[in-house]
Amino acid sequence: MLYSFFYVIDDVGGDEVRKGYHYNTAYAIKYLVLGNREKSRQYLELVKKAPDRKKAKTETGYSDVVEGILDNNPELISQGVEKNLKYHHRCETGIFKAFCLEATAMVKLAKMYGFEVNTDSSYIHQGLLQHAPDIVFEDIDEVYEALGITKTNLL
């Protein structure tokens, strides 16, 4: 999921992007994944001030989940996941039509921080929600190549 955010960022380019919703949301998620709540909060504050936030209204579920995790607000997390699911239903975007990768990723992130999120939707991939901290997942280069995504150093 982070790759898709960075792909949008790289595609648009320029200094204005660094003030934008996608750029700052991607970094807020990145630092939350890495366990750096303080850095995630800094980017979340920039998300709230992003001049293009209103244009990104169908995608604000991401920042809602991040804010919910940081503020210990399970209701906001659930609202963010629902926004992701609603957008997936309406547009059927993404790589996988049978499930919503974005909502699944946000539920997994919340679960990693100890939150229980209602995952009754058939668009939440239950198998991907399993969390074993001792498993190291390697990138599958063939998948990125098939999707035409050029990997960049995200850390």
CSV table of N, CA and C in Angstrom, one decimal, residues 76-142:
chain,number,residue,atom,x,y,z
A,76,LEU,N,-12.9,6.1,15.6
A,76,LEU,CA,-12.3,6.7,14.4
A,76,LEU,C,-11.6,5.7,13.5
A,77,ILE,N,-10.9,4.7,14.1
A,77,ILE,CA,-10.3,3.7,13.3
A,77,ILE,C,-11.4,3.0,12.5
A,78,SER,N,-12.5,2.6,13.1
A,78,SER,CA,-13.6,1.9,12.4
A,78,SER,C,-14.1,2.8,11.2
A,79,GLN,N,-14.3,4.1,11.5
A,79,GLN,CA,-14.8,5.0,10.5
A,79,GLN,C,-13.8,5.1,9.3
A,80,GLY,N,-12.5,5.1,9.6
A,80,GLY,CA,-11.5,5.1,8.5
A,80,GLY,C,-11.6,3.9,7.7
A,81,VAL,N,-11.7,2.7,8.3
A,81,VAL,CA,-11.8,1.5,7.6
A,81,VAL,C,-13.1,1.5,6.7
A,82,GLU,N,-14.2,1.9,7.3
A,82,GLU,CA,-15.4,2.0,6.5
A,82,GLU,C,-15.3,2.9,5.3
A,83,LYS,N,-14.6,4.0,5.4
A,83,LYS,CA,-14.3,4.9,4.3
A,83,LYS,C,-13.6,4.2,3.2
A,84,ASN,N,-12.5,3.4,3.6
A,84,ASN,CA,-11.8,2.6,2.6
A,84,ASN,C,-12.7,1.6,1.9
A,85,LEU,N,-13.5,1.0,2.7
A,85,LEU,CA,-14.4,-0.1,2.1
A,85,LEU,C,-15.4,0.6,1.2
A,86,LYS,N,-16.0,1.7,1.6
A,86,LYS,CA,-17.0,2.4,0.8
A,86,LYS,C,-16.4,2.8,-0.6
A,87,TYR,N,-15.2,3.4,-0.5
A,87,TYR,CA,-14.5,3.8,-1.8
A,87,TYR,C,-14.2,2.6,-2.7
A,88,HIS,N,-13.8,1.5,-2.1
A,88,HIS,CA,-13.5,0.2,-2.8
A,88,HIS,C,-14.8,-0.3,-3.5
A,89,HIS,N,-15.9,-0.3,-2.8
A,89,HIS,CA,-17.2,-0.7,-3.3
A,89,HIS,C,-17.6,0.2,-4.5
A,90,ARG,N,-17.5,1.5,-4.3
A,90,ARG,CA,-17.9,2.4,-5.3
A,90,ARG,C,-17.1,2.4,-6.6
A,91,CYS,N,-15.8,2.3,-6.4
A,91,CYS,CA,-14.9,2.4,-7.6
A,91,CYS,C,-14.3,1.1,-8.1
A,92,GLU,N,-14.3,0.1,-7.2
A,92,GLU,CA,-13.7,-1.1,-7.4
A,92,GLU,C,-12.3,-0.9,-8.0
A,93,THR,N,-11.5,-0.1,-7.3
A,93,THR,CA,-10.2,0.2,-7.7
A,93,THR,C,-9.2,-0.8,-7.0
A,94,GLY,N,-8.0,-0.7,-7.4
A,94,GLY,CA,-7.0,-1.5,-6.8
A,94,GLY,C,-6.7,-2.7,-7.6
A,95,ILE,N,-5.7,-3.4,-7.1
A,95,ILE,CA,-5.2,-4.6,-7.8
A,95,ILE,C,-6.2,-5.8,-7.6
A,96,PHE,N,-6.7,-5.9,-6.5
A,96,PHE,CA,-7.6,-7.1,-6.2
A,96,PHE,C,-9.0,-6.6,-6.1
A,97,LYS,N,-9.9,-7.2,-6.9
A,97,LYS,CA,-11.3,-6.9,-6.9
A,97,LYS,C,-12.1,-7.6,-5.8
A,98,ALA,N,-11.6,-8.8,-5.4
A,98,ALA,CA,-12.3,-9.6,-4.4
A,98,ALA,C,-12.2,-9.1,-3.0
A,99,PHE,N,-11.1,-8.4,-2.7
A,99,PHE,CA,-11.0,-7.8,-1.4
A,99,PHE,C,-10.3,-6.5,-1.5
A,100,CYS,N,-10.5,-5.7,-0.4
A,100,CYS,CA,-9.9,-4.3,-0.4
A,100,CYS,C,-8.6,-4.3,0.4
A,101,LEU,N,-7.5,-4.3,-0.4
A,101,LEU,CA,-6.2,-4.3,0.2
A,101,LEU,C,-6.0,-3.1,1.1
A,102,GLU,N,-6.5,-2.0,0.8
A,102,GLU,CA,-6.2,-0.8,1.6
A,102,GLU,C,-6.9,-0.9,3.0
A,103,ALA,N,-8.2,-1.3,3.0
A,103,ALA,CA,-8.9,-1.5,4.3
A,103,ALA,C,-8.3,-2.7,5.1
A,104,THR,N,-7.9,-3.7,4.4
A,104,THR,CA,-7.2,-4.8,5.1
A,104,THR,C,-5.9,-4.4,5.7
A,105,ALA,N,-5.1,-3.6,5.0
A,105,ALA,CA,-3.9,-3.1,5.6
A,105,ALA,C,-4.1,-2.2,6.8
A,106,MET,N,-5.2,-1.3,6.7
A,106,MET,CA,-5.5,-0.4,7.8
A,106,MET,C,-5.9,-1.2,9.1
A,107,VAL,N,-6.7,-2.3,8.8
A,107,VAL,CA,-7.2,-3.1,9.9
A,107,VAL,C,-6.0,-3.8,10.6
A,108,LYS,N,-5.1,-4.3,9.7
A,108,LYS,CA,-3.9,-5.0,10.2
A,108,LYS,C,-3.0,-4.0,11.1
A,109,LEU,N,-2.9,-2.8,10.6
A,109,LEU,CA,-2.1,-1.8,11.3
A,109,LEU,C,-2.7,-1.6,12.7
A,110,ALA,N,-4.0,-1.4,12.7
A,110,ALA,CA,-4.7,-1.2,14.0
A,110,ALA,C,-4.5,-2.4,14.9
A,111,LYS,N,-4.6,-3.6,14.4
A,111,LYS,CA,-4.5,-4.8,15.2
A,111,LYS,C,-3.0,-4.9,15.7
A,112,MET,N,-2.1,-4.4,14.9
A,112,MET,CA,-0.7,-4.4,15.4
A,112,MET,C,-0.5,-3.5,16.6
A,113,TYR,N,-1.4,-2.5,16.7
A,113,TYR,CA,-1.3,-1.6,17.9
A,113,TYR,C,-2.3,-2.0,19.0
A,114,GLY,N,-2.9,-3.2,18.8
A,114,GLY,CA,-3.7,-3.8,19.9
A,114,GLY,C,-5.2,-3.5,19.8
A,115,PHE,N,-5.7,-2.9,18.7
A,115,PHE,CA,-7.1,-2.6,18.6
A,115,PHE,C,-7.8,-3.7,17.9
A,116,GLU,N,-9.1,-3.9,18.4
A,116,GLU,CA,-9.9,-4.9,17.8
A,116,GLU,C,-10.8,-4.1,16.8
A,117,VAL,N,-10.8,-4.5,15.6
A,117,VAL,CA,-11.6,-3.8,14.6
A,117,VAL,C,-12.6,-4.9,14.0
A,118,ASN,N,-13.9,-4.4,13.8
A,118,ASN,CA,-14.9,-5.3,13.2
A,118,ASN,C,-14.4,-5.7,11.8
A,119,THR,N,-14.2,-6.9,11.5
A,119,THR,CA,-13.8,-7.3,10.2
A,119,THR,C,-14.7,-8.3,9.5
A,120,ASP,N,-16.0,-8.0,9.7
A,120,ASP,CA,-17.1,-8.9,9.1
A,120,ASP,C,-17.2,-8.7,7.6
A,121,SER,N,-16.7,-7.7,7.1
A,121,SER,CA,-16.8,-7.4,5.6
A,121,SER,C,-16.1,-8.5,4.8
A,122,SER,N,-16.7,-9.0,3.8
A,122,SER,CA,-16.1,-10.0,2.9
A,122,SER,C,-14.9,-9.4,2.2
A,123,TYR,N,-14.8,-8.0,2.2
A,123,TYR,CA,-13.7,-7.4,1.5
A,123,TYR,C,-12.5,-7.2,2.4
A,124,ILE,N,-12.6,-7.6,3.6
A,124,ILE,CA,-11.4,-7.7,4.5
A,124,ILE,C,-10.8,-9.1,4.4
A,125,HIS,N,-9.6,-9.2,3.9
A,125,HIS,CA,-8.9,-10.5,3.7
A,125,HIS,C,-8.4,-11.0,5.1
A,126,GLN,N,-9.2,-12.0,5.6
A,126,GLN,CA,-8.9,-12.5,7.0
A,126,GLN,C,-7.5,-13.1,7.1
A,127,GLY,N,-7.0,-13.8,6.0
A,127,GLY,CA,-5.7,-14.4,6.0
A,127,GLY,C,-4.6,-13.5,6.1
A,128,LEU,N,-4.8,-12.3,5.6
A,128,LEU,CA,-3.7,-11.3,5.7
A,128,LEU,C,-3.7,-10.5,7.0
A,129,LEU,N,-4.7,-10.8,7.8
A,129,LEU,CA,-4.7,-10.1,9.1
A,129,LEU,C,-3.9,-10.8,10.2
A,130,GLN,N,-3.5,-12.0,9.9
A,130,GLN,CA,-2.7,-12.8,10.9
A,130,GLN,C,-1.4,-12.0,11.1
A,131,HIS,N,-1.0,-11.9,12.4
A,131,HIS,CA,0.2,-11.2,12.7
A,131,HIS,C,1.2,-12.0,13.5
A,132,ALA,N,2.3,-12.3,12.9
A,132,ALA,CA,3.4,-13.0,13.6
A,132,ALA,C,4.6,-12.2,13.5
A,133,PRO,N,5.0,-11.5,14.6
A,133,PRO,CA,6.2,-10.6,14.5
A,133,PRO,C,7.5,-11.3,14.1
A,134,ASP,N,7.6,-12.6,14.3
A,134,ASP,CA,8.9,-13.2,13.9
A,134,ASP,C,9.0,-13.6,12.5
A,135,ILE,N,7.9,-13.4,11.7
A,135,ILE,CA,8.0,-13.6,10.3
A,135,ILE,C,8.4,-12.4,9.5
A,136,VAL,N,9.4,-12.6,8.7
A,136,VAL,CA,9.9,-11.5,7.9
A,136,VAL,C,9.5,-11.7,6.5
A,137,PHE,N,8.7,-10.8,5.9
A,137,PHE,CA,8.2,-10.9,4.6
A,137,PHE,C,9.2,-10.2,3.6
A,138,GLU,N,9.5,-10.9,2.6
A,138,GLU,CA,10.4,-10.4,1.6
A,138,GLU,C,9.6,-9.9,0.4
A,139,ASP,N,10.1,-8.9,-0.3
A,139,ASP,CA,9.5,-8.3,-1.4
A,139,ASP,C,9.5,-9.4,-2.5
A,140,ILE,N,8.4,-9.4,-3.3
A,140,ILE,CA,8.3,-10.3,-4.4
A,140,ILE,C,8.5,-9.4,-5.7
A,141,ASP,N,9.7,-9.4,-6.2
A,141,ASP,CA,10.1,-8.5,-7.3
A,141,ASP,C,9.3,-8.7,-8.5
A,142,GLU,N,8.9,-10.0,-8.8
A,142,GLU,CA,8.1,-10.3,-10.0
A,142,GLU,C,6.7,-9.6,-9.9
